C-alpha positions as YAML, in Angstrom:
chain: A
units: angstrom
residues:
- id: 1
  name: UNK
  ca: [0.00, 0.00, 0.00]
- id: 2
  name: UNK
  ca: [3.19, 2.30, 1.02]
- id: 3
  name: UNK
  ca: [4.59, 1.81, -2.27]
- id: 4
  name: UNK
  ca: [1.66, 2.05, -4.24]
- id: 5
  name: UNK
  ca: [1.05, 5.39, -2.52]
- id: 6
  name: UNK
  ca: [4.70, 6.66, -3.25]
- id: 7
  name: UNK
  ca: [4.27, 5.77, -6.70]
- id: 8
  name: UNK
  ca: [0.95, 8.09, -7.11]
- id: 9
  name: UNK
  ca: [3.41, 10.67, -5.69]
- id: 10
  name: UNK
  ca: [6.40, 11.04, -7.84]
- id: 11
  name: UNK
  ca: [3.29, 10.08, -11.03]
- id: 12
  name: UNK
  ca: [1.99, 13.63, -10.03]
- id: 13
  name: UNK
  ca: [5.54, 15.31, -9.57]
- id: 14
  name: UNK
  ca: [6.70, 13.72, -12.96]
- id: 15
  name: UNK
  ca: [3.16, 15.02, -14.58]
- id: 16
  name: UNK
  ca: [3.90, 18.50, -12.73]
- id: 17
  name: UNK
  ca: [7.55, 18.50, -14.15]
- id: 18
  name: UNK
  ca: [6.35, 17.37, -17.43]
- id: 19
  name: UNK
  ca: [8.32, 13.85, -17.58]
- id: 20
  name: UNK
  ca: [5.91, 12.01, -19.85]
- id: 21
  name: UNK
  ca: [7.88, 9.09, -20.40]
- id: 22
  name: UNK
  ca: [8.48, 8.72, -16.78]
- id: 23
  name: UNK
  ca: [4.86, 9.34, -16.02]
- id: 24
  name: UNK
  ca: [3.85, 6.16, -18.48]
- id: 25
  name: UNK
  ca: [6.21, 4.01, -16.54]
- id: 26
  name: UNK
  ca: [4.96, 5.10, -13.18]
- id: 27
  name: UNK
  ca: [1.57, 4.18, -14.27]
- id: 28
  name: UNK
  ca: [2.41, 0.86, -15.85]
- id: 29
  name: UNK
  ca: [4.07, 0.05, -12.00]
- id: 30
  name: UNK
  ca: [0.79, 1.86, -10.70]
- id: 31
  name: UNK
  ca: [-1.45, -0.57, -12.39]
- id: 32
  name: UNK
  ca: [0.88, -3.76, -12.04]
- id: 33
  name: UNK
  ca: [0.58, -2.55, -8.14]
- id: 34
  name: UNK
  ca: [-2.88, -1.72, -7.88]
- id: 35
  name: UNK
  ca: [-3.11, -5.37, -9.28]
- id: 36
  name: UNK
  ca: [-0.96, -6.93, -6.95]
- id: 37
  name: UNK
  ca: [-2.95, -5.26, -3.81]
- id: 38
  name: UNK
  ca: [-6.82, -6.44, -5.11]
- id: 39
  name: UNK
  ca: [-4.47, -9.63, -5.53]
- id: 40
  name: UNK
  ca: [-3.95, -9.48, -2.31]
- id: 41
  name: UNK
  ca: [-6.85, -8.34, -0.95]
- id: 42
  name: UNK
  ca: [-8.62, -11.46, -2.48]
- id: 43
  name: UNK
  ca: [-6.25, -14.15, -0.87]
- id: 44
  name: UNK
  ca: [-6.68, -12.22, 2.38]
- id: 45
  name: UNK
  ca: [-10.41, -12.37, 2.47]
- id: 46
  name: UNK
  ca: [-10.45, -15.70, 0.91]
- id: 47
  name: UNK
  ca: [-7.69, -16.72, 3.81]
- id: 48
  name: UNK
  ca: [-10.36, -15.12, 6.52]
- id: 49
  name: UNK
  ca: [-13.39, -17.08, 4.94]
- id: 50
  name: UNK
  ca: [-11.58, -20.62, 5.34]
- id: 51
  name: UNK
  ca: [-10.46, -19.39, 9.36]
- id: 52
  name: UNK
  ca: [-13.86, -18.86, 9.96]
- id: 53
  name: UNK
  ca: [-15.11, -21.99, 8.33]
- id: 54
  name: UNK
  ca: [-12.66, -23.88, 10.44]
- id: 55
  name: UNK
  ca: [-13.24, -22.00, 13.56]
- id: 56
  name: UNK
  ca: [-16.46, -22.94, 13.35]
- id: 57
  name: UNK
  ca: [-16.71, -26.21, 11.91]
- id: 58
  name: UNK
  ca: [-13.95, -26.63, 15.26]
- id: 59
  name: UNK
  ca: [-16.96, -24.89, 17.66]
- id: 60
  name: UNK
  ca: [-19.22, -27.58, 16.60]
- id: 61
  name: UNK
  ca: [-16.78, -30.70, 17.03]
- id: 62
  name: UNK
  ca: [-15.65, -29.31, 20.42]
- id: 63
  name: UNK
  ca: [-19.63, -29.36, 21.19]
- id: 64
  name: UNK
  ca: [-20.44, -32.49, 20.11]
- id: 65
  name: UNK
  ca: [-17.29, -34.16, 21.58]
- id: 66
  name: UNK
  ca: [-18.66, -32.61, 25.06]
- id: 67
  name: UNK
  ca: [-21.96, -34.05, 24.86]
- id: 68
  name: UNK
  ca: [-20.84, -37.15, 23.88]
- id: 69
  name: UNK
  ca: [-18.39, -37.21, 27.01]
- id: 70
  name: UNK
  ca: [-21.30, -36.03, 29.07]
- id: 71
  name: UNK
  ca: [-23.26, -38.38, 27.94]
- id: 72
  name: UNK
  ca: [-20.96, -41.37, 28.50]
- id: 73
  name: UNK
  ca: [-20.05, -39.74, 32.06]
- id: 74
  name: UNK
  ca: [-23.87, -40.20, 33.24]
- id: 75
  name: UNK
  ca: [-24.03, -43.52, 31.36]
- id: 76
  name: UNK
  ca: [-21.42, -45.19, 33.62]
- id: 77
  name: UNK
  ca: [-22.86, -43.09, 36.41]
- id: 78
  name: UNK
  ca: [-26.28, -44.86, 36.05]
- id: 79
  name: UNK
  ca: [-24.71, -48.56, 35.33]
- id: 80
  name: UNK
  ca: [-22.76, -47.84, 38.91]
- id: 81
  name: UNK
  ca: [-25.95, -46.81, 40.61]
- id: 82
  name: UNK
  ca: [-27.86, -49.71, 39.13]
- id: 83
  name: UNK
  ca: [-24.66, -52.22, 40.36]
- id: 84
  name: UNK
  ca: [-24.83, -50.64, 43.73]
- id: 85
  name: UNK
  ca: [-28.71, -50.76, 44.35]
- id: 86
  name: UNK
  ca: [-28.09, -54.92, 43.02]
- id: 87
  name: UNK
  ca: [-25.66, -55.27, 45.52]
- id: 88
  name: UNK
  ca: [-27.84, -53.33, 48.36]
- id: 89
  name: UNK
  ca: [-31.12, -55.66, 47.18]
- id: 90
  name: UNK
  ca: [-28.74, -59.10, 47.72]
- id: 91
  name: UNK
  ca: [-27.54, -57.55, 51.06]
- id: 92
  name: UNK
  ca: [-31.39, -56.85, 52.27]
- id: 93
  name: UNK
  ca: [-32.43, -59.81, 53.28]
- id: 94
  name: UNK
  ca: [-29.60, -60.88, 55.19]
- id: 95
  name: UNK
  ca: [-30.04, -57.52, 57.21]
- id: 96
  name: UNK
  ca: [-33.62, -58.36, 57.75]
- id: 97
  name: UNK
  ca: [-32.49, -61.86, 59.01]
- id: 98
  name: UNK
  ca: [-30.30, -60.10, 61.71]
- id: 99
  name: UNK
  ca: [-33.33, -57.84, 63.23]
- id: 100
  name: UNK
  ca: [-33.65, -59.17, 66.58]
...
């Protein structure tokens, strides 16, 4: 952008001093720049687009991989309850046997 911007400069002072062939070169290099910045420009935004895909495409697998972990967490939380209350049912009677 600097350069591009000097350029445009020392175009006016050539046009101002009358330096036509050096004004036709300086805007052959302004174009060729101008170019090369919307070049760029488009690989930067392009570049940003993909981040944010991946960003969020990342959000959702982070959520997902949560609630699955969740999910599995209360799963072997419920087959542990369900093995304790078996255990506490076989243990009952025996308890009831040693009321006096």
């Amino acid at each position: 952008q600097r350069d591009l911007n000097k350029r445009r400069e020392n175009k006016v002072k050539a046009e101002l001093a009358s330096k036509q062939d050096r004004v036709n070169q300086l805007r052959q290099e302004i174009a060729e720049n101008e170019r090369q910045l919307d070049m760029a420009q488009e690989n930067f935004e392009k570049i940003s687009r993909i981040v944010k895909k991946e960003f969020e495409a990342f959000d959702v697998k982070k959520c997902k991989d949560f609630k699955d972990t969740i999910t599995e967490y209360l799963e072997n939380m419920l087959k542990s309850q369900e093995s304790l209350l078996t255990h506490w049912e076989r243990f009952l009677p025996a308890i009831k046997q040693m009321e006096p």
